[in-house]
Short mmCIF file of C-alpha atoms in Angstrom, two decimals:
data_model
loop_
_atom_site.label_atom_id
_atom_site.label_comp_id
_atom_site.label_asym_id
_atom_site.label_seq_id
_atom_site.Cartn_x
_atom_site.Cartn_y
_atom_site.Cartn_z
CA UNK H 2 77.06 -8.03 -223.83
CA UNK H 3 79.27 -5.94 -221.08
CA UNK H 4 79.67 -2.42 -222.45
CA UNK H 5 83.20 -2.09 -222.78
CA UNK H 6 85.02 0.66 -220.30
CA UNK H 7 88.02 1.08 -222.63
CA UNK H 8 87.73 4.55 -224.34
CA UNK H 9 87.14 5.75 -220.71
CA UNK H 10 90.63 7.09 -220.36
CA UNK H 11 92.86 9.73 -222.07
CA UNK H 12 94.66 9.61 -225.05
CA UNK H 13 97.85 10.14 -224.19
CA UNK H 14 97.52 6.63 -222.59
CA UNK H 15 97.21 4.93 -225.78
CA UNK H 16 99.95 6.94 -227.54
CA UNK H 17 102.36 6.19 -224.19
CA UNK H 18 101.51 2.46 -225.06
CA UNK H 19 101.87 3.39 -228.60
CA UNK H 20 105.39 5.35 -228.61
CA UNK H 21 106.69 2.36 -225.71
CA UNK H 22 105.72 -0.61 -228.30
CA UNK H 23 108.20 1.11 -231.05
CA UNK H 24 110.76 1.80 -228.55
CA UNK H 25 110.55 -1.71 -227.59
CA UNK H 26 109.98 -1.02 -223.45
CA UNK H 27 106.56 -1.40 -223.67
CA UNK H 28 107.55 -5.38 -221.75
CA UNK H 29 109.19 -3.73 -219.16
CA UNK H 30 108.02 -4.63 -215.74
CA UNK H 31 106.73 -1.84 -213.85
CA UNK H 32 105.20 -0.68 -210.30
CA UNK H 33 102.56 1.82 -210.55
CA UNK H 34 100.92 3.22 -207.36
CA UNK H 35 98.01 5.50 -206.76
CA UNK H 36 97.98 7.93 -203.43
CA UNK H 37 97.35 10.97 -202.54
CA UNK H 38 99.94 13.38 -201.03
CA UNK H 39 97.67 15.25 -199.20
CA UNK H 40 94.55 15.09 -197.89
CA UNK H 41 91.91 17.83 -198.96
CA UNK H 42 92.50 20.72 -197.22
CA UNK H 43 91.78 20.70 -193.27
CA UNK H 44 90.95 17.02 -193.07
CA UNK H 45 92.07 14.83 -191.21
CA UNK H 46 91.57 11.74 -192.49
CA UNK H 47 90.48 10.13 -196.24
CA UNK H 48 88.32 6.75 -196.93
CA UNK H 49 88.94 4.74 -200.05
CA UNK H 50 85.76 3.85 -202.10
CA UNK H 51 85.39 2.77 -205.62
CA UNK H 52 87.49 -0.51 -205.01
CA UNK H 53 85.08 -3.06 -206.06
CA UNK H 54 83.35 -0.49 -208.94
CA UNK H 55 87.26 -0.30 -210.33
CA UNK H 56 87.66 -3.68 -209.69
CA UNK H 57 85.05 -4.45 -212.22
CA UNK H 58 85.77 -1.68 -215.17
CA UNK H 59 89.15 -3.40 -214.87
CA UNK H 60 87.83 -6.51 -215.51
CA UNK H 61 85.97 -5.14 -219.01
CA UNK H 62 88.49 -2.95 -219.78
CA UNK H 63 88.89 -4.57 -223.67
CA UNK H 64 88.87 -3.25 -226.96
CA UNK H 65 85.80 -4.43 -229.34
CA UNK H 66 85.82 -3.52 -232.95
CA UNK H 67 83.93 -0.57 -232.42
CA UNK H 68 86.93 0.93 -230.10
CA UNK H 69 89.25 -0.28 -232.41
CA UNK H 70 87.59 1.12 -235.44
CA UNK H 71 87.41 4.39 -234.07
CA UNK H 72 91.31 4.39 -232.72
CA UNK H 73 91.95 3.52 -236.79
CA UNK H 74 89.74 6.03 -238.49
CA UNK H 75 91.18 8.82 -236.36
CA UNK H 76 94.59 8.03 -235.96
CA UNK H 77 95.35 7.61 -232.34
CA UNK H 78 97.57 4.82 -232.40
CA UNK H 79 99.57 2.19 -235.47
CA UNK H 80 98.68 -0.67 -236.49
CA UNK H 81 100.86 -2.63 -234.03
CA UNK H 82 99.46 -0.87 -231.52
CA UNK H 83 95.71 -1.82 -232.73
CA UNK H 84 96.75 -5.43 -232.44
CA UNK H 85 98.06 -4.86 -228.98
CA UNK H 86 94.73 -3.37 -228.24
CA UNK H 87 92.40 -5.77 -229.91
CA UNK H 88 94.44 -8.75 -227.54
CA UNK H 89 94.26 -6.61 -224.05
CA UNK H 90 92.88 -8.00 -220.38
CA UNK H 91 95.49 -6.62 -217.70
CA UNK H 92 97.52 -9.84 -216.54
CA UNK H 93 99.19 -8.51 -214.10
CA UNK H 94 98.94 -8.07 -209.79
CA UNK H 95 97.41 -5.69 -207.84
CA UNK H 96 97.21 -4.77 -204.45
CA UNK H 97 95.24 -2.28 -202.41
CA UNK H 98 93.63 -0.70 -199.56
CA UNK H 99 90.61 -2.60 -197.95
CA UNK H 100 87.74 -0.57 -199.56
CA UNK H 101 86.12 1.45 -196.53
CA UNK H 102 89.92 1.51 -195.65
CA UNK H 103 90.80 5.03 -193.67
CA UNK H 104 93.91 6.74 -195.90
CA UNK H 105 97.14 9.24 -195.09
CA UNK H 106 99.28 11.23 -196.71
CA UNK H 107 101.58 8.84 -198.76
CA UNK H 108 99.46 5.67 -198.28
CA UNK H 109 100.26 3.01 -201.28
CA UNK H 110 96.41 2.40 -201.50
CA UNK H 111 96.76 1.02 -205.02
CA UNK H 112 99.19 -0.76 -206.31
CA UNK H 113 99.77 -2.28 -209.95
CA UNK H 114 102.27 -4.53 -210.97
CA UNK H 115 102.71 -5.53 -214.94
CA UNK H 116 104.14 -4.66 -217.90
CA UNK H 117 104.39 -0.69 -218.44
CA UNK H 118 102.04 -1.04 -221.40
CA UNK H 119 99.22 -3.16 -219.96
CA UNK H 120 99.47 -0.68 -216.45
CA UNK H 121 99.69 2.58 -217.96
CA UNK H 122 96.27 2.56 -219.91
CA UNK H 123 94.60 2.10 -216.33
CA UNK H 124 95.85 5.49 -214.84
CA UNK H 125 92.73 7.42 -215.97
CA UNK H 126 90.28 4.98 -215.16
CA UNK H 127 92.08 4.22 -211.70
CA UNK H 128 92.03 7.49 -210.90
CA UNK H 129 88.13 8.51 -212.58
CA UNK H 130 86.74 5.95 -209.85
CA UNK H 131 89.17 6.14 -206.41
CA UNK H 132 89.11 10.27 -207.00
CA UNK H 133 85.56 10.94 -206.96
CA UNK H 134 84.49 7.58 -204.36
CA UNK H 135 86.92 8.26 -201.80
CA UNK H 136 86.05 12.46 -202.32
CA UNK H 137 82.24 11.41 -201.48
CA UNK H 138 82.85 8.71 -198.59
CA UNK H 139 85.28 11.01 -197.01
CA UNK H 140 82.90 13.30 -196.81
CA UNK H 141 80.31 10.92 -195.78
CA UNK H 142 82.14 9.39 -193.06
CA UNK H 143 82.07 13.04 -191.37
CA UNK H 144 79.00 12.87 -191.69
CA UNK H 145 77.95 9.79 -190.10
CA UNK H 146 80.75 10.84 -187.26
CA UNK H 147 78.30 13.63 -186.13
CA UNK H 148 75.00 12.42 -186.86
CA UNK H 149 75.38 10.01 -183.37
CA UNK H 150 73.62 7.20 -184.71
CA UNK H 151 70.59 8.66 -186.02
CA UNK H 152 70.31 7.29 -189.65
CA UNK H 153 71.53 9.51 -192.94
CA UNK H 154 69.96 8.52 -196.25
CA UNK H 155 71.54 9.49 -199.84
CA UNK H 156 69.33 12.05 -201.56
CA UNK H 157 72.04 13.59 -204.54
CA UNK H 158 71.31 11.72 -207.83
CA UNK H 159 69.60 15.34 -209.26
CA UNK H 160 73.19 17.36 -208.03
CA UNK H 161 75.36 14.88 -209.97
CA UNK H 162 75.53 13.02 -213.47
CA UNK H 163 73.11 9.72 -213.62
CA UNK H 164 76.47 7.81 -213.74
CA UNK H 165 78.04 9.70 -210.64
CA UNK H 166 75.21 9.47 -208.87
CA UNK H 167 75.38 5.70 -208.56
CA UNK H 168 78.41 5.60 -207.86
CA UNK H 169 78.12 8.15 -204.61
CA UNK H 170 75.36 6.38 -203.37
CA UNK H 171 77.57 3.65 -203.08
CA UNK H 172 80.84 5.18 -201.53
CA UNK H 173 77.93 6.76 -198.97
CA UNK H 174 76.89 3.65 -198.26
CA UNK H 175 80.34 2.24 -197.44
CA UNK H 176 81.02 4.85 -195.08
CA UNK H 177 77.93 4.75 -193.32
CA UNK H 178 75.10 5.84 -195.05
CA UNK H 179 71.76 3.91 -194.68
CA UNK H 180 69.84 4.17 -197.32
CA UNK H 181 69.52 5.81 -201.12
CA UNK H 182 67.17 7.58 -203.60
CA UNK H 183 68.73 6.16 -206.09
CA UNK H 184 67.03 2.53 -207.79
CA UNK H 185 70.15 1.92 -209.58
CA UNK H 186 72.41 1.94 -206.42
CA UNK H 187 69.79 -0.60 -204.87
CA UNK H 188 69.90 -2.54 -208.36
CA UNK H 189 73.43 -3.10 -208.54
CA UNK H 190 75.17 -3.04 -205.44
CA UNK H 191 72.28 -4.06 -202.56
CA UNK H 192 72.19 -0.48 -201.18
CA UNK H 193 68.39 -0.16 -199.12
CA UNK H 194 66.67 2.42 -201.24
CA UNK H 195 63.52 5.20 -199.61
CA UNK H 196 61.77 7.69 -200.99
CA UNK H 197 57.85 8.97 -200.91
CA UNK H 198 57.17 12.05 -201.90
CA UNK H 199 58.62 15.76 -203.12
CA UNK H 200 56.30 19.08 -202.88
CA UNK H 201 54.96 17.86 -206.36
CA UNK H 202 52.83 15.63 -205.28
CA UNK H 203 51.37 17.94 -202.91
CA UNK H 204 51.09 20.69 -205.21
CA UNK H 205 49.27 18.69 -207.75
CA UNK H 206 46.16 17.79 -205.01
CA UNK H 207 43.44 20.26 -204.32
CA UNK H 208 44.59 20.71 -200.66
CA UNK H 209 47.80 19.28 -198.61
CA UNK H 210 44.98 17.22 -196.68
CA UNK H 211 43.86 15.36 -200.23
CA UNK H 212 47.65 14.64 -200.75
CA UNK H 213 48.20 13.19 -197.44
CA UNK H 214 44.63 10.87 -197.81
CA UNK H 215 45.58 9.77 -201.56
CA UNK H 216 49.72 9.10 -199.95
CA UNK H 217 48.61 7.24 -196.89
CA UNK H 218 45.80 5.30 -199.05
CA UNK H 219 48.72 4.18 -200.94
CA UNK H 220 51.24 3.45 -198.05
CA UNK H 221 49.88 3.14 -195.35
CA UNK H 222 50.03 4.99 -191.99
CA UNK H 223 53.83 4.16 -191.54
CA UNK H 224 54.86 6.37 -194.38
CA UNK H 225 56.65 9.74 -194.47
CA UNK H 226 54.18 12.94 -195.02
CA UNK H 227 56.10 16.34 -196.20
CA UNK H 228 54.76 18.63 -193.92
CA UNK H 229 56.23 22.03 -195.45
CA UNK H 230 55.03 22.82 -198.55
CA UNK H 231 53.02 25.46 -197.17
CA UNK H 232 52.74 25.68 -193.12
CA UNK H 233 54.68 23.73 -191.12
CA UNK H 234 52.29 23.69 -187.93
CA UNK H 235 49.49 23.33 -190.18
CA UNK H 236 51.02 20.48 -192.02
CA UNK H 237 52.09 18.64 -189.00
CA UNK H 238 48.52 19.36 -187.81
CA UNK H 239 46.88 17.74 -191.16
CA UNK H 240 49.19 14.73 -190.74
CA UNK H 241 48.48 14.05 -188.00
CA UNK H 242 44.55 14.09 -188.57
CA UNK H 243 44.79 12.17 -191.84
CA UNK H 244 47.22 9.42 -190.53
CA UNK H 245 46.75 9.29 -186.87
CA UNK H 246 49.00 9.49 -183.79
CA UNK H 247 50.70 6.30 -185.91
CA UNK H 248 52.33 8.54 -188.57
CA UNK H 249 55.35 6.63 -189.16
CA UNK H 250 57.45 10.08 -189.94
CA UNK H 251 57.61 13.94 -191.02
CA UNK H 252 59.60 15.68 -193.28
CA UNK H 253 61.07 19.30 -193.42
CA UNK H 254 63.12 20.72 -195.50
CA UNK H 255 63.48 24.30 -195.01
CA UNK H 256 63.25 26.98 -192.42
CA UNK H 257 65.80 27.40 -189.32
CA UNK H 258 65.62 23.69 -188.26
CA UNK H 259 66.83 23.63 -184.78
CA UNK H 260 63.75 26.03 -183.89
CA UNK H 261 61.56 24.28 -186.25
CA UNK H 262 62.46 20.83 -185.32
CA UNK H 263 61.97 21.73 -181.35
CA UNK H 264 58.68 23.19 -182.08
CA UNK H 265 57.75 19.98 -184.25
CA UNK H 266 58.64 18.12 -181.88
CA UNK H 267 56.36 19.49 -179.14
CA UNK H 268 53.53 19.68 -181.08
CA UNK H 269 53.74 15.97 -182.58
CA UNK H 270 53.98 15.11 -178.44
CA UNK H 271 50.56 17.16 -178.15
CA UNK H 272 48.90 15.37 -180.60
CA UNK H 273 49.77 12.23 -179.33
CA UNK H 274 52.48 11.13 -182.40
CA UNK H 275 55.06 10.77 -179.51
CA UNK H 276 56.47 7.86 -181.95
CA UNK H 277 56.61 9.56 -185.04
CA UNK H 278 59.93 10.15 -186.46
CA UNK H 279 61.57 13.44 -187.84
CA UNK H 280 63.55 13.49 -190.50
CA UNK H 281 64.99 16.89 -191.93
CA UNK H 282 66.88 17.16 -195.04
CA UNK H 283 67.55 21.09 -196.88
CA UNK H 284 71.28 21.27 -197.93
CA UNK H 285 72.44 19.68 -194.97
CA UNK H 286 76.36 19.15 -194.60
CA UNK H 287 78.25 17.81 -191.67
CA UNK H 288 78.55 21.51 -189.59
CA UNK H 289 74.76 21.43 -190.01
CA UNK H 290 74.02 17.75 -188.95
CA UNK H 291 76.54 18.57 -185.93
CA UNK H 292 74.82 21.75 -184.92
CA UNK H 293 71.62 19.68 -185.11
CA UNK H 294 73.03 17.12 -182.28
CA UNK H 295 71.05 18.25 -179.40
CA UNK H 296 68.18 18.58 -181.13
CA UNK H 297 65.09 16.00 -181.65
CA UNK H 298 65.93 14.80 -185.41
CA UNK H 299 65.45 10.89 -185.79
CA UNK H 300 66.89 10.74 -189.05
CA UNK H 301 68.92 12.82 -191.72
CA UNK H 302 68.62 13.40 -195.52
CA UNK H 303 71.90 14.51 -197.75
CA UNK H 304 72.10 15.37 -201.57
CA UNK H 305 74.39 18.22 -203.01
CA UNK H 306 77.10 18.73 -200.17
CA UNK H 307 77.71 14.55 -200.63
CA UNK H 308 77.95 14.15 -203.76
CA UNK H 309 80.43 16.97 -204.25
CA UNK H 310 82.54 15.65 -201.59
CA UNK H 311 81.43 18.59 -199.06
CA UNK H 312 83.74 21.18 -200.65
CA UNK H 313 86.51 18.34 -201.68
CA UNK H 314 85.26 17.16 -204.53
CA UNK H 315 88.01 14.71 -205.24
CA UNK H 316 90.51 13.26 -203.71
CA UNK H 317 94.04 14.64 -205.06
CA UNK H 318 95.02 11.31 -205.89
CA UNK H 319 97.86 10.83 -208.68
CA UNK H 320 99.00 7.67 -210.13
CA UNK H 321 102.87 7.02 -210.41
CA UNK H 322 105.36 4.79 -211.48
CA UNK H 323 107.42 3.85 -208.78
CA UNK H 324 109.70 1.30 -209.59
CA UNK H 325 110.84 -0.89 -212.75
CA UNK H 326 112.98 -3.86 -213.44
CA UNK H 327 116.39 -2.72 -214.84
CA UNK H 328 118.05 -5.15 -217.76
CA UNK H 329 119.14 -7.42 -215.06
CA UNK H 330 116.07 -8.21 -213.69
CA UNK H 331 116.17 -5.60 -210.56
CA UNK H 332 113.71 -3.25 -209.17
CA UNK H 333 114.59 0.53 -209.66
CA UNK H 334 112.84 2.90 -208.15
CA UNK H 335 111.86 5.98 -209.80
CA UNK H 336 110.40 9.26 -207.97
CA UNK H 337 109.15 12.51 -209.50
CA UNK H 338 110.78 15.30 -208.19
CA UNK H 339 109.44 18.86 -209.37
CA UNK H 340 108.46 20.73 -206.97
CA UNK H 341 105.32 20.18 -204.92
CA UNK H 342 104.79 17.09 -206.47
CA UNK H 343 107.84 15.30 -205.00
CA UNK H 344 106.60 11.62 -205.13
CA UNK H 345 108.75 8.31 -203.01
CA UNK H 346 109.83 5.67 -205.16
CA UNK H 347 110.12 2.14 -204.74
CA UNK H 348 108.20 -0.91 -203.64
CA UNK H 349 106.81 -0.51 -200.55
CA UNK H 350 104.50 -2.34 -197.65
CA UNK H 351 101.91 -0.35 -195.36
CA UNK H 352 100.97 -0.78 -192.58
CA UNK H 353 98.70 1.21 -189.25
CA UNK H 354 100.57 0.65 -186.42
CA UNK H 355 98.28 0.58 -183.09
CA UNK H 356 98.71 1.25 -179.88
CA UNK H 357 98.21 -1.72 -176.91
CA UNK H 358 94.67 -0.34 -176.53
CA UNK H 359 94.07 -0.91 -181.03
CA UNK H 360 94.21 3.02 -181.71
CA UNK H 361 96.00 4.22 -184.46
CA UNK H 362 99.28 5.60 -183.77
CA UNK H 363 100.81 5.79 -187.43
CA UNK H 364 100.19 5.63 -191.14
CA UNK H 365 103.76 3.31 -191.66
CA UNK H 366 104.89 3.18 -195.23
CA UNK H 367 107.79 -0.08 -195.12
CA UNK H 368 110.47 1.53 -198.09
CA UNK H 369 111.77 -1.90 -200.47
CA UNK H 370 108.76 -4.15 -198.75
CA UNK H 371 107.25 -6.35 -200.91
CA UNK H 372 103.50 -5.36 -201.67
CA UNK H 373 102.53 -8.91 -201.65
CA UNK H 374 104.02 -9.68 -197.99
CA UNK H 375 100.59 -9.84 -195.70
CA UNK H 376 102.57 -10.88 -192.50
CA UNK H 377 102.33 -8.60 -189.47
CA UNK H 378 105.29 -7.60 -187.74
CA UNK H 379 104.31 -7.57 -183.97
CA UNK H 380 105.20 -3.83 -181.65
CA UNK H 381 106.21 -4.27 -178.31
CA UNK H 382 103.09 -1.79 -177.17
CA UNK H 383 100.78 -2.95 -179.68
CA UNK H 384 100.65 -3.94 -183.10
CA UNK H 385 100.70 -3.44 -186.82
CA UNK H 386 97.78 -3.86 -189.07
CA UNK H 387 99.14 -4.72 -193.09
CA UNK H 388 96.94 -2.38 -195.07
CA UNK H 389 97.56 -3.57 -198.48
CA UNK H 390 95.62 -7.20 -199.44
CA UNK H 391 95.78 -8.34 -203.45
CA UNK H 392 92.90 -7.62 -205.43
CA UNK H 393 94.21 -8.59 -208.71
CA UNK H 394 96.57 -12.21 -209.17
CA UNK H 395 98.08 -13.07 -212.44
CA UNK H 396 94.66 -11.19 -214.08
CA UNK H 397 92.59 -13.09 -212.07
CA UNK H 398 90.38 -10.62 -209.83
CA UNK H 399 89.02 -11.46 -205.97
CA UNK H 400 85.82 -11.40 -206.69
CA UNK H 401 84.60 -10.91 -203.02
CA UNK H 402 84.96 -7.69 -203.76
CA UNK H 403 83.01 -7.04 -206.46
CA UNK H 404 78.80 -6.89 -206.46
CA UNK H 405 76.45 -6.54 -203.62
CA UNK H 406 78.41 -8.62 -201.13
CA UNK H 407 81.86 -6.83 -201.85
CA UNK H 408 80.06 -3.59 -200.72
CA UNK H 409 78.45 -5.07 -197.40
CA UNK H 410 81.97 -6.33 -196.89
CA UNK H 411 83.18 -2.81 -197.38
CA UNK H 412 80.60 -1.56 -195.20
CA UNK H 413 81.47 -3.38 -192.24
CA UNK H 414 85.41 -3.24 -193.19
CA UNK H 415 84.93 1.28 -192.71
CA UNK H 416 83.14 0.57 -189.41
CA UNK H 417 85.86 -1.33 -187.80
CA UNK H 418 88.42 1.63 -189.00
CA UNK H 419 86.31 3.80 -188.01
CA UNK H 420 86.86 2.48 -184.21
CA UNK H 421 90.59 2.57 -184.38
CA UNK H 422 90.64 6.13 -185.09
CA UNK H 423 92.06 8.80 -182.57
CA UNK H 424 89.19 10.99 -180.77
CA UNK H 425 90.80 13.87 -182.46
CA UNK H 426 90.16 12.14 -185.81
CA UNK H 427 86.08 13.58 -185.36
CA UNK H 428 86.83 17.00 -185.34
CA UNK H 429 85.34 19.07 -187.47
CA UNK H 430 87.46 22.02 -187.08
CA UNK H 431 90.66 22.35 -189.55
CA UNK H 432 94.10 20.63 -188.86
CA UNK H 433 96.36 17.91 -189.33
CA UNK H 434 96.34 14.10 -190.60
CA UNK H 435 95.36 12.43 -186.96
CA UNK H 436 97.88 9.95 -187.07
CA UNK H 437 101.45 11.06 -189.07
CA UNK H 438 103.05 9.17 -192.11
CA UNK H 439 106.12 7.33 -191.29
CA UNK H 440 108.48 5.60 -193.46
CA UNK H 441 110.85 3.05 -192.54
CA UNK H 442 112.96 0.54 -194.50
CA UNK H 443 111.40 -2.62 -195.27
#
């Protein structure tokens, strides 16, 4: 049996549902919309992740008797309310950003249409999974930006919870990534998953030359020896001697690594292991894979600054109700406006418009357009690109979204953003959005 993903959420979006079902509004149609209305500070760009993993706790978002059982015994909600519970799916429509999708200020990138009660318990779990995704593939995507090619695996599941850790494997993955630590992530979403061997195993032998002979016994010749647990020379020395010149790869992970990876270099050359890889891992972030650019690293490791977004470790996304039907049957929009957290109302349309040559020019938000319009209005020097495509139809969800193949499709979905993006959009330095929000009427 599917493990329910109800009772993750607050309470308050119960007792909303509750308080709504005695006031007898609980049917009214409603717009909610998730965004962020800024990016993290400094960035320049976001990525949306966690589409297809939300997709899916939608989809088992129900309440069993134990959930219900426990709402009763500690008084959460009435009994009408229970019943309400106990009959729950989400029927309604929603729309969204392409997963892998790049994101502005303002951008609609999720957008639910039902009934306020059967939208408002999603706000927590909605904003649990885009928050934390789109915090880790932002900051993956800057990542892969300065790495030039040279492969990154996904090495955080021991900085993060066991349940987090999936997940960022995944949003990594989408925005770039190659590979994981993580079994799980390769389990359930198709992710490639690496790994040999920590300072452990070379600890426990009776010299780093016994741990190389019992690892490449094992593996084979191809595999990747860790060649600092002691002395770097002397362990690249050792490898070299237990595996031959066809040592598939070396690890380091500590010491000044543009010196050390130069001097690795040369002496792997010497020894005649001109074709054996290095990979370097040791807290690397994106200013440390950039300032590593010109030097001989085949391939990258990441763990802690990933998985906590590299110092943005979620995405300031909010989830608001933007528009209802009025007794007549009309939308209304609705805004917050306190300050700071001033919010635009309404139904709206997005889309990027390009420039003749396909680079972004402008994050377009189209005020009163319907989410569920998918044409594309064509710009005399260029065009525009609709952003928003429906996940969700009458409860029903696109499913090519959702597993192993809804992640490869999100994979490839990032890299053609990724192209469209200003030059300016790879900086590393602080500034601006690259491309500005605009809104225009629909």
């Amino acid at each position: 049996m599917t493990e329910s993903s109800a009772f993750r959420t607050d309470r308050y979006e119960l007792t909303m549902v509750d308080a709504a079902i005695q006031s007898g509004t609980a049917d009214r149609e409603c717009l909610f919309e998730a965004f962020a209305r800024r990016l993290p500070d400094g960035r320049r760009y976001g990525i949306v992740a966690g589409t297809g993993r939300l997709l899916e706790l939608i989809r088992d978002f129900r309440f069993t008797d134990a959930e219900l059982t426990w709402l009763r015994d500690n008084h959460v909600v009435r009994t009408p309310t229970l019943d309400w519970l106990a009959d729950y799916a989400f029927r309604g429509n929603i729309w969204g950003y392409q997963e892998g999708e790049a994101y502005f200020p303002g951008s609609p990138l999720f957008s639910v249409e039902g009934n306020f009660a059967d939208a408002v318990v999603l706000e927590t779990l909605v904003l649990s999974v885009l928050n934390y995704d789109s915090a880790v593939a932002s900051a993956a995507a800057r990542m892969v930006s300065v790495s030039l090619g040279r492969p990154i695996a996904e090495m955080g599941s021991r900085r993060t919870s066991e349940y987090a850790a999936v997940a960022a494997a995944r949003a990594a993955y989408i925005a770039g990534f190659a590979s994981t630590s993580n079994l799980e992530a390769g389990r359930s979403w198709g992710i490639p998953t690496m790994g040999t061997a920590a300072h452990s195993f070379t600890l426990l032998h009776d010299s780093e030359a016994d741990a190389f002979e019992a690892q490449v016994a094992a593996f084979g010749s191809s595999t990747t020896l860790l060649v600092d647990t002691y002395n770097i020379q002397a362990g690249i020395d050792r490898a070299v001697a237990v595996a031959g010149t066809g040592l598939g790869s070396i690890r380091i992970d500590s010491g000044d690594l543009p010196t050390v990876v130069a001097g690795a270099r040369a002496q792997l050359d010497s020894l005649g292991a001109v074709n054996t890889h290095i990979t370097v891992t040791s807290d690397l972030d994106e200013y440390s894979i950039a300032a590593l650019s010109a030097s001989p690293v085949d391939a990258f490791g990441v763990g802690t600054s990933l998985v906590t977004g590299s110092g943005a470790p979620a995405a300031g996304m909010v989830y608001k109700l933007v528009a209802h039907r009025n007794d007549a049957g009309e939308w209304v929009s609705v805004a917050k406006t306190s300050a700071a957290k001033v919010s635009v109302g309404g139904l709206k349309r997005a889309v990027r418009r390009l420039d003749a040559s396909g680079t972004a020019r402008a994050e377009v938000v189209l005020l009163g357009g319907d989410p569920a319009d998918t044409t594309e209005p064509a710009e005399e020097s260029g065009r525009d690109r609709v952003l928003l495509v429906p996940l969700v139809t009458d409860g029903v969800i696109d499913e090519s979204h959702l597993g192993a193949a809804g992640t490869e499709r999100a994979r490839l979905h990032h890299a053609s953003v990724m192209r469209e993006l200003p030059i300016e959009a790879f900086r590393l330095g602080r500034g601006e959005p690259v491309i500005p929000t605009i809104y225009e009427q629909g």
